[in-house]
mmCIF file of C-alpha atoms in Angstrom:
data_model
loop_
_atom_site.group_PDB
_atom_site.id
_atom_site.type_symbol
_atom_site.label_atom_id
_atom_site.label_comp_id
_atom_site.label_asym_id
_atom_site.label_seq_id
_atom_site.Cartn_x
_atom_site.Cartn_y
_atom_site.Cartn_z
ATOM 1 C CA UNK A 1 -18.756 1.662 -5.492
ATOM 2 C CA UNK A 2 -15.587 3.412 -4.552
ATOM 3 C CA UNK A 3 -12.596 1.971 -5.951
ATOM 4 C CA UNK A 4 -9.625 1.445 -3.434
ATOM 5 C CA UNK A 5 -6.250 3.091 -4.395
ATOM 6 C CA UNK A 6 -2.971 4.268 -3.226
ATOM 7 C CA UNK A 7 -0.622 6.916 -4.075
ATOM 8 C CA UNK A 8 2.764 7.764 -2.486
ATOM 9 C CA UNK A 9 4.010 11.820 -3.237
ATOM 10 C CA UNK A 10 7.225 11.767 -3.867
ATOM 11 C CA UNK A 11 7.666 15.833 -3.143
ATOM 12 C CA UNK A 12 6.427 14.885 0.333
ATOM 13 C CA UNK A 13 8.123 11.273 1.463
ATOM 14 C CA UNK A 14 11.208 11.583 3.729
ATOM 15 C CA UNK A 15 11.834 8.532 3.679
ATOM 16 C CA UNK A 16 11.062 7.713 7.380
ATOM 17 C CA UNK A 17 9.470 4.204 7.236
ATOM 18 C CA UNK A 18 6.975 5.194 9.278
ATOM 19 C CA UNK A 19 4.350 3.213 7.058
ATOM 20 C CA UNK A 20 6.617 0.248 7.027
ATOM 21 C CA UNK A 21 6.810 0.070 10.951
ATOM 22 C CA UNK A 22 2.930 0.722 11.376
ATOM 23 C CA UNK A 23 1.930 -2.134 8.823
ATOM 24 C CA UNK A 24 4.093 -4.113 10.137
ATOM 25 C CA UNK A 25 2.490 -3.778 13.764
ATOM 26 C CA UNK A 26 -0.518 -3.226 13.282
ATOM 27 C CA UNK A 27 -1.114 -6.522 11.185
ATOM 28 C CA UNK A 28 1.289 -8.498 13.356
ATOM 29 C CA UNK A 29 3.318 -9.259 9.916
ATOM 30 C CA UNK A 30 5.919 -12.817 10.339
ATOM 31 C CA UNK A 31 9.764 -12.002 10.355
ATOM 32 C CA UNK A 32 11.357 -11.727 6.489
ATOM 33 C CA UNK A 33 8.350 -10.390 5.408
ATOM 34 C CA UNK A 34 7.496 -6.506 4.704
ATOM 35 C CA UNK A 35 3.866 -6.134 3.307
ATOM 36 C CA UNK A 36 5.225 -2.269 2.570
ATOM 37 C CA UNK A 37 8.346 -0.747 1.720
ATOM 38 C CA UNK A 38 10.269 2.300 1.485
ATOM 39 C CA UNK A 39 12.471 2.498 -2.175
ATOM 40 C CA UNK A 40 14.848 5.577 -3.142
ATOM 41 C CA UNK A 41 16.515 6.486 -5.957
ATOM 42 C CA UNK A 42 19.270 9.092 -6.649
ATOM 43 C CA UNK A 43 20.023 7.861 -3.008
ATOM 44 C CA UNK A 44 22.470 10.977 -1.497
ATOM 45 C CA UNK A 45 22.530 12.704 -5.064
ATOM 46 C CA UNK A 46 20.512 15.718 -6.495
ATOM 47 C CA UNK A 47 17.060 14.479 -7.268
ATOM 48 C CA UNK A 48 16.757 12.129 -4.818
ATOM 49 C CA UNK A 49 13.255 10.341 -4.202
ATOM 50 C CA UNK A 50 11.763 8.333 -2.263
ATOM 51 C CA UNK A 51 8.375 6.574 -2.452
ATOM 52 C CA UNK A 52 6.491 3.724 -0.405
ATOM 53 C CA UNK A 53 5.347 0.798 -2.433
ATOM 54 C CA UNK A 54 3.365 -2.115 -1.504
ATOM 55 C CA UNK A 55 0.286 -3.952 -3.671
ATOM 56 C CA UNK A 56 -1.627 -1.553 -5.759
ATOM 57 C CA UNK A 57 -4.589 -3.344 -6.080
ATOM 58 C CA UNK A 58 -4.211 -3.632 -10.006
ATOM 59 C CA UNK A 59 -7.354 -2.924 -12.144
ATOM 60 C CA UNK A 60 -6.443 -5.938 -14.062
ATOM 61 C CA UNK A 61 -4.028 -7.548 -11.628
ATOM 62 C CA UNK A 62 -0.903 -9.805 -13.196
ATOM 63 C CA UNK A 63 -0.800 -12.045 -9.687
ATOM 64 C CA UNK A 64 -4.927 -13.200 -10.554
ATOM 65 C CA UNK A 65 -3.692 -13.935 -14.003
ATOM 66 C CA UNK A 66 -1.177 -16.273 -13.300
ATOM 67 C CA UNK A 67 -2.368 -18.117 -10.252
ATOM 68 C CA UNK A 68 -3.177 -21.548 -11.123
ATOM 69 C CA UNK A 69 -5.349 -22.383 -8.016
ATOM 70 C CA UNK A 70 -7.256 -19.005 -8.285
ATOM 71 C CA UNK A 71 -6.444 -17.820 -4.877
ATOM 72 C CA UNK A 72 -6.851 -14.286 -5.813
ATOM 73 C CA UNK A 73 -9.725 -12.276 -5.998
ATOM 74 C CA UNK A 74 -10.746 -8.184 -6.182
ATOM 75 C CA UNK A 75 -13.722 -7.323 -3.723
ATOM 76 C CA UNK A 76 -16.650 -4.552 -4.531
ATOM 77 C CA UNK A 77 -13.817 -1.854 -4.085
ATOM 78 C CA UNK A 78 -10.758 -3.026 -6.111
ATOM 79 C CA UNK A 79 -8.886 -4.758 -3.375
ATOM 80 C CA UNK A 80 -7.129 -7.354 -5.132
ATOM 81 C CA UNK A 81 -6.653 -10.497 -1.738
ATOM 82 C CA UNK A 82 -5.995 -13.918 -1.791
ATOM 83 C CA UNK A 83 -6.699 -17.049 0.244
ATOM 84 C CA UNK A 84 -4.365 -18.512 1.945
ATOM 85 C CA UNK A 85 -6.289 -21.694 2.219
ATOM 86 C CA UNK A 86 -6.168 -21.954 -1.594
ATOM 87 C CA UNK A 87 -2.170 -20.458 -1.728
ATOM 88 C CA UNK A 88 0.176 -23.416 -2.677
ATOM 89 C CA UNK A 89 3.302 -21.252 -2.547
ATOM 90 C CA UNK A 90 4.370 -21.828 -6.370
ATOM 91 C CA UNK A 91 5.616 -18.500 -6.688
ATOM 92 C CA UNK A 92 3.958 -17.459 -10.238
ATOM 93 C CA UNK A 93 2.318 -14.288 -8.274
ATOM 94 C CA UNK A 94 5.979 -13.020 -6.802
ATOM 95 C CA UNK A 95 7.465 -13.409 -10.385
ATOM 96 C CA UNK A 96 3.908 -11.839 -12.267
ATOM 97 C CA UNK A 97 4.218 -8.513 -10.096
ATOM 98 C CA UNK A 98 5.885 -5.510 -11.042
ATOM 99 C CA UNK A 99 5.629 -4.178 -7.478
ATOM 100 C CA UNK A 100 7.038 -6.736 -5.758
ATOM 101 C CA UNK A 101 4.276 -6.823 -3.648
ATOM 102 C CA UNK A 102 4.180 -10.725 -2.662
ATOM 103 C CA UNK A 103 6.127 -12.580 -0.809
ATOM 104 C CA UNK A 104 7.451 -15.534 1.735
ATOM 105 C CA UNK A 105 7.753 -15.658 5.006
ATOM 106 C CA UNK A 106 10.707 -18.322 4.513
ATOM 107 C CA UNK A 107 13.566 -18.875 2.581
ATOM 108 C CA UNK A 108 13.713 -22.203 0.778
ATOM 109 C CA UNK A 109 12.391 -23.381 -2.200
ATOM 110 C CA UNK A 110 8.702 -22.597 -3.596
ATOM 111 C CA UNK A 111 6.696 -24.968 -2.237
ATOM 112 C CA UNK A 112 8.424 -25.392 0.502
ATOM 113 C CA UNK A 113 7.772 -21.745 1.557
ATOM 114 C CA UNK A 114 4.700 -21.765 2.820
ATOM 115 C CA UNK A 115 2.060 -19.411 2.191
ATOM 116 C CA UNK A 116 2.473 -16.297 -0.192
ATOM 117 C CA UNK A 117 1.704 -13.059 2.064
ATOM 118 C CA UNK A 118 0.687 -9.412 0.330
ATOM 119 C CA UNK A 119 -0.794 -6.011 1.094
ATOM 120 C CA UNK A 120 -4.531 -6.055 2.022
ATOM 121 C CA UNK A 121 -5.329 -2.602 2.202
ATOM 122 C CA UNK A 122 -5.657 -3.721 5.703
ATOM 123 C CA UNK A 123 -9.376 -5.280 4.387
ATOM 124 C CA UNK A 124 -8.677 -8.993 5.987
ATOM 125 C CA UNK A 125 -9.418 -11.798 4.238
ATOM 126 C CA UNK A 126 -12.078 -14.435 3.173
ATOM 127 C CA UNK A 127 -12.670 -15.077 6.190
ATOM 128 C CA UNK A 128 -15.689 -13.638 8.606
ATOM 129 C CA UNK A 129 -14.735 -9.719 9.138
ATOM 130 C CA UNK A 130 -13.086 -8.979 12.318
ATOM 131 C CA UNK A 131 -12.514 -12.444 13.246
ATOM 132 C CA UNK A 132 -9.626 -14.164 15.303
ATOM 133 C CA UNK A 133 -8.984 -16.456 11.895
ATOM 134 C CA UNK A 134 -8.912 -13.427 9.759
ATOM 135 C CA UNK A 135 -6.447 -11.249 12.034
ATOM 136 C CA UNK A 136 -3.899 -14.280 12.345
ATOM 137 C CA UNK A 137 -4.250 -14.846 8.945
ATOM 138 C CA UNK A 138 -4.301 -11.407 6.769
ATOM 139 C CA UNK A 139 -3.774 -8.914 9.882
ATOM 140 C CA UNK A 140 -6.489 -6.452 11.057
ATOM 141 C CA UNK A 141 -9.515 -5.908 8.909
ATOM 142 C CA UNK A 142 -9.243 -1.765 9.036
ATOM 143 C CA UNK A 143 -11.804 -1.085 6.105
ATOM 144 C CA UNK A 144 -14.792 -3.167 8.039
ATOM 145 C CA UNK A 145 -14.268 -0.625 10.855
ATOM 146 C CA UNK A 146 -14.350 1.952 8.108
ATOM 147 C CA UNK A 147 -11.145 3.221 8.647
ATOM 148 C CA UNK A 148 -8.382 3.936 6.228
ATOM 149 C CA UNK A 149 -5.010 1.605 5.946
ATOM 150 C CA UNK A 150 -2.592 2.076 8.768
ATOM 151 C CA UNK A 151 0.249 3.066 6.485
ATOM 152 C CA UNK A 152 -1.235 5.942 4.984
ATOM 153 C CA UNK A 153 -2.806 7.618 8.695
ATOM 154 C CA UNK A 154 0.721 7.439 9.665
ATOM 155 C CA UNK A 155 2.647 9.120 6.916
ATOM 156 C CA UNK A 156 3.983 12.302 9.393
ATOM 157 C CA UNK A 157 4.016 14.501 5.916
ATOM 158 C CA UNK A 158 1.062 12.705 4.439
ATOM 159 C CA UNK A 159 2.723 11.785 1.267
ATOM 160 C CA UNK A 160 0.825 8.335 0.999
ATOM 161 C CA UNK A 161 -2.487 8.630 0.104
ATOM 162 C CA UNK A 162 -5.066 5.831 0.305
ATOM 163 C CA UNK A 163 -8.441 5.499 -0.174
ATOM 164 C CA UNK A 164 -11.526 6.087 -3.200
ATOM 165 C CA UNK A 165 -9.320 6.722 -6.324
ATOM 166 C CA UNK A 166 -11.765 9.712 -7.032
ATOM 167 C CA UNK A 167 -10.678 11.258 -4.022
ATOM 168 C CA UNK A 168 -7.499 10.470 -4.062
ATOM 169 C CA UNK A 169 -6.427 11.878 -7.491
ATOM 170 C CA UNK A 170 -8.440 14.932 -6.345
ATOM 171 C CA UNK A 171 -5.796 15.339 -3.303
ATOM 172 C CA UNK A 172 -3.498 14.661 -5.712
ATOM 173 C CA UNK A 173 -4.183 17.267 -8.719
ATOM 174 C CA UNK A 174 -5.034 20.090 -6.153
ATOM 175 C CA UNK A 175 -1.360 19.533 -4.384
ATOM 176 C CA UNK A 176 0.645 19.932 -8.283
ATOM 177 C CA UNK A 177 -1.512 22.451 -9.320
ATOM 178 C CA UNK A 178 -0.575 24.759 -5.660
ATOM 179 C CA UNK A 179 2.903 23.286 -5.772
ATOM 180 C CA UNK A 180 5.632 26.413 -6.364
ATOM 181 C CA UNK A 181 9.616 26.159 -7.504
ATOM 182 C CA UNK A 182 12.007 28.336 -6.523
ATOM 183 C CA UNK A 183 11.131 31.962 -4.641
ATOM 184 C CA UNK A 184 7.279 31.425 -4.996
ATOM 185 C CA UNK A 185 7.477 27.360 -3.434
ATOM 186 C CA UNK A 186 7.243 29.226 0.001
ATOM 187 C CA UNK A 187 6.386 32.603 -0.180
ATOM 188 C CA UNK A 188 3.458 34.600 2.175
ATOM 189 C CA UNK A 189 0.523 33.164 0.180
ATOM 190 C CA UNK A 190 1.796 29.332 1.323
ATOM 191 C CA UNK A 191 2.243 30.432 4.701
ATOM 192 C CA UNK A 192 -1.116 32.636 4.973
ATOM 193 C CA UNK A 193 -2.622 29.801 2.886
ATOM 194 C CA UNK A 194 -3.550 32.282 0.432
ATOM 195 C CA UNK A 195 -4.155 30.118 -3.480
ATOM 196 C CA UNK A 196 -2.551 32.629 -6.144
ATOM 197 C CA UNK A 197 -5.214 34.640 -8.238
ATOM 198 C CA UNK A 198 -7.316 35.055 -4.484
#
């Protein structure tokens, strides 16, 4: 089974927030609450870059280790989700991730929070695909349709990446290897999309 990754370019962002704005209505995400997000460093300097981080659906994810009610769990494909049946909003998840990658709709103490909200890969919930629980829930179930994450189909320069991890790094590898610097970054073979050595 294909395992379920992203992977944001950071030659390519321009830091538009175009993935930030489609996640956010496409799942019908609560105010305070960005499931994606945009972070840049070197910010108006030489080397600036920018790159779009949300959950990445850990391997061996910190938030399931923590969670004392066991609200998280990774499907067939590596999407790490949760229930929010099971969620009691103590906050060990938020803390556990290095991505930041869940959060509250409220501000307030844990507890009184309410239920911790994440990335799904836009892949639902426990709940019966495609349902009217699942959308209000965890947002539209994108996968089941067997379509890719919102996010990534609208990156204009298609620096975010989603989908099998094969594939993905594959994208990946063949963009560094047939990236140029300096004169050669742009020259006739890019625009007559000629590869060097053909």
């Amino acid at each position: 089974m294909a395992r379920m990754k992203f992977l944001c370019d950071a030659e390519r962002c321009i830091e538009c927030n175009a993935c930030v704005t489609a996640c956010k209505n496409e799942n019908e995400i609560p105010w305070g609450v960005n499931r994606r997000r945009v972070v840049t460093i070197n910010d108006g300097k030489p080397g600036e870059r920018s790159i779009s981080v949300a959950c990445m659906h850990c391997s061996d994810a910190p938030c399931m280790a923590v969670c004392p009610v066991d609200c998280f769990y990774q499907t067939e494909e590596g999407v790490v989700l949760h229930s929010k049946d099971l969620c009691i909003g103590c906050g060990y998840c938020f803390y556990a991730c290095p991505f930041g990658a869940p959060q509250y709709p409220q501000a307030g103490n844990f507890g009184s929070r309410g239920k911790m909200d994440k990335c799904t890969f836009c892949s639902g919930g426990p709940e019966e695909d495609n349902s009217s629980a699942e959308f209000s829930k965890y947002g539209r179930n994108r996968l089941a349709e067997g379509k890719l994450p919102i996010c990534a189909e609208m990156c204009s320069t298609k620096a975010l990446l989603a989908g099998d991890g094969d594939l993905v790094s594959d994208i990946y590898r063949e963009r560094v290897v047939a990236r140029g610097f300096g004169s050669g970054a742009w020259g006739w073979g890019t625009a007559y999309d000629q590869k060097s050595g053909s």
